[in-house]
């Protein structure tokens, strides 16, 4: 157990819908990262926050957005969902940007 | 952007034998970090080993060790005395010394044959 929690574990929804994925970092970690892993693919970096502020942006679609709250938990919002958005979404946290990351168990999103 | 290449999509090893997974990367930086992560069927991402580029000594964690060749930009993972529990997808990752972003390779799927 890495100490990073993600909810929900599984999510099934329809195209066009909007969902919110939640992540709670390890105690003491200020930095949160979001990744997308499609079937049999590597991890694609989406976005990173540090102490509430966006620090880095990767291959994140405009339909996706994220934020980190004062209590340091983070949410990833996915809207106008498409079939191709079906993937495993990981959250990771670290003490500070660039330190080794500890991953949550992931949220498996299925868009039907 | 930095790139991380894992040229072996799949590898297999007999139980108790040794296997080496390859990773190369592209960077113009002199200082950076390299990581190997393991993703078993549970899909959890687990840190296996970490190497600082400014350290010449290769990192070792129990049965896992790396062969870090800085000039060649190569970072291979050696698993000794392979166990059934080592079966997983292995990802190589790169991070700049002061960077915020990790760059991951596409992974190598390791099968351990009993």
XYZ file of C-alpha atoms in Angstrom:
226
model
C 0.000 0.000 0.000
C 1.595 3.229 -1.238
C -0.543 5.510 0.935
C -2.128 7.158 -2.093
C -5.851 6.558 -2.374
C -8.040 6.900 -5.432
C -11.780 6.726 -5.755
C -13.708 5.235 -7.327
C -11.902 2.041 -8.213
C -14.097 1.420 -11.236
C -16.346 3.720 -13.198
C -18.618 2.845 -16.087
C -20.363 5.607 -17.963
C -21.689 6.570 -21.368
C -20.300 8.739 -24.105
C -20.936 12.411 -23.640
C -21.015 12.174 -19.868
C -18.808 13.848 -17.289
C -16.996 12.145 -14.431
C -14.768 13.166 -11.555
C -11.884 11.084 -10.281
C -10.530 11.741 -6.829
C -7.064 11.313 -5.364
C -5.712 11.718 -1.846
C -1.912 11.909 -1.687
C 0.295 10.330 0.931
C 0.435 12.200 4.177
C 2.986 14.998 3.826
C 3.162 14.890 0.041
C 2.465 18.233 -1.602
C 2.773 17.225 -5.227
C 0.152 15.280 -7.184
C 0.461 13.878 -10.686
C -2.189 12.422 -12.995
C -1.479 9.808 -15.650
C -3.559 7.981 -18.235
C -2.803 4.420 -19.201
C -4.777 3.066 -22.123
C -4.979 -0.668 -22.778
C -1.503 -2.174 -23.190
C 0.052 1.265 -23.331
C 2.574 3.136 -21.274
C 1.756 5.960 -18.941
C 0.886 9.297 -20.429
C 1.494 12.224 -18.137
C -1.514 14.504 -17.918
C -0.927 17.176 -15.321
C 0.870 17.965 -12.081
C 0.022 20.131 -9.097
C 2.130 21.302 -6.224
C 0.539 22.730 -3.094
C -2.554 23.785 -4.984
C -0.874 25.251 -8.043
C -0.511 23.742 -11.487
C 3.155 23.025 -12.161
C 3.327 21.038 -15.366
C 1.009 20.025 -18.150
C 1.394 17.067 -20.429
C -0.875 15.498 -23.005
C -4.093 16.578 -21.360
C -7.108 17.175 -23.565
C -9.098 20.379 -23.293
C -12.083 18.265 -22.218
C -10.109 17.285 -19.133
C -9.330 19.502 -16.190
C -7.932 19.071 -12.731
C -7.374 20.907 -9.506
C -5.739 20.449 -6.156
C -7.605 21.617 -3.102
C -6.296 23.227 0.111
C -6.365 19.868 1.863
C -4.100 18.650 -0.983
C -6.482 16.126 -2.445
C -6.914 16.386 -6.177
C -9.704 15.807 -8.646
C -9.517 15.042 -12.343
C -12.606 16.024 -14.304
C -13.293 14.349 -17.625
C -16.129 15.739 -19.741
C -17.790 14.973 -23.074
C -16.443 11.485 -22.710
C -15.543 9.460 -25.764
C -14.950 5.734 -26.202
C -11.229 6.414 -26.481
C -11.147 7.873 -22.988
C -11.566 4.394 -21.554
C -8.369 3.810 -19.617
C -6.762 3.383 -16.255
C -6.171 6.734 -14.600
C -3.399 6.876 -12.033
C -2.685 9.466 -9.439
C 0.778 9.690 -7.908
C 2.175 11.876 -5.165
C 5.586 12.991 -4.018
C 7.009 15.157 -1.286
C 8.036 17.809 -3.758
C 8.110 18.092 -7.541
C 10.501 15.606 -9.034
C 10.978 13.372 -6.017
C 10.139 9.737 -6.514
C 6.457 9.217 -7.023
C 4.185 6.852 -5.200
C 1.237 5.638 -7.186
C -2.342 5.021 -6.193
C -4.200 1.875 -7.271
C -5.809 3.658 -10.212
C -9.353 4.261 -11.386
C -10.515 2.139 -14.283
C -12.833 4.174 -16.503
C -14.982 2.432 -19.062
C -16.917 4.557 -21.536
C -19.691 2.695 -23.333
C 11.028 16.629 -24.772
C 12.977 13.782 -23.345
C 12.240 10.314 -24.690
C 12.575 6.969 -23.012
C 12.793 3.862 -25.161
C 12.213 0.280 -24.112
C 12.935 -1.813 -27.178
C 11.766 -5.136 -25.750
C 7.956 -5.272 -25.604
C 8.101 -8.791 -24.113
C 10.686 -10.871 -22.327
C 10.621 -14.251 -20.628
C 12.874 -15.914 -18.097
C 13.026 -19.262 -16.368
C 12.409 -19.223 -12.662
C 15.669 -18.771 -10.708
C 17.468 -17.456 -13.780
C 18.647 -13.921 -14.527
C 17.094 -11.521 -17.000
C 18.051 -8.033 -18.172
C 15.557 -5.451 -19.367
C 16.831 -2.642 -21.573
C 16.126 1.064 -21.471
C 17.662 3.952 -23.338
C 16.860 7.619 -23.036
C 17.569 10.854 -24.779
C 18.603 13.966 -22.892
C 20.964 16.899 -23.070
C 21.048 17.252 -19.300
C 24.013 16.137 -17.220
C 22.137 15.521 -14.005
C 18.898 13.598 -13.775
C 17.196 10.627 -12.167
C 16.228 7.280 -13.610
C 13.696 4.835 -12.246
C 12.321 1.377 -12.857
C 8.692 0.761 -11.935
C 6.923 -2.588 -11.823
C 3.259 -3.026 -12.690
C 1.940 -6.480 -11.768
C -1.451 -7.784 -12.940
C -3.058 -5.837 -10.109
C -2.033 -2.733 -12.124
C -0.464 -1.087 -9.076
C 2.688 0.862 -9.965
C 5.546 -0.066 -7.655
C 8.940 1.616 -7.517
C 11.654 -0.994 -7.995
C 14.864 0.998 -8.087
C 16.184 4.520 -8.556
C 19.500 5.862 -9.888
C 20.956 9.352 -9.670
C 22.948 10.214 -12.780
C 25.691 11.941 -10.797
C 26.426 8.736 -8.921
C 28.746 6.384 -10.742
C 27.860 3.417 -8.586
C 25.035 1.307 -9.936
C 21.999 1.086 -7.670
C 21.064 -2.255 -6.138
C 17.953 -3.407 -4.297
C 18.140 -7.035 -3.237
C 17.743 -9.116 -6.426
C 17.350 -6.017 -8.601
C 20.300 -4.063 -9.921
C 20.925 -1.629 -12.729
C 23.658 -1.175 -15.295
C 23.841 2.572 -15.797
C 25.932 3.658 -18.756
C 25.740 7.446 -18.779
C 27.682 8.048 -21.962
C 25.563 5.553 -23.830
C 22.384 6.836 -22.153
C 21.498 3.322 -21.193
C 19.810 2.119 -18.008
C 19.145 -1.612 -17.916
C 17.525 -3.554 -15.097
C 18.898 -6.934 -14.056
C 16.692 -9.285 -12.097
C 18.572 -12.147 -10.479
C 17.091 -15.397 -9.199
C 13.803 -14.599 -10.917
C 10.655 -15.476 -9.017
C 7.114 -16.047 -10.197
C 6.112 -12.844 -8.439
C 8.433 -10.873 -10.683
C 6.071 -11.402 -13.595
C 4.834 -7.929 -14.460
C 5.117 -5.011 -16.826
C 8.284 -3.016 -16.153
C 8.522 0.673 -16.973
C 11.661 2.748 -17.192
C 11.272 6.429 -16.290
C 13.376 9.579 -16.495
C 13.242 12.833 -14.606
C 15.395 15.941 -14.886
C 17.124 17.076 -11.734
C 14.899 20.117 -11.360
C 12.044 19.036 -13.561
C 8.480 18.412 -12.628
C 7.675 15.809 -15.208
C 8.444 12.140 -15.417
C 8.888 10.509 -18.815
C 7.985 6.845 -19.046
C 8.919 4.210 -21.580
C 6.300 1.986 -23.182
C 7.104 -0.926 -20.911
C 8.424 -4.480 -21.116
C 6.156 -7.363 -20.211
C 8.118 -9.969 -18.267
C 6.928 -13.571 -18.062
C 8.501 -15.925 -15.543
C 8.363 -19.579 -16.582
C 8.132 -22.127 -13.747
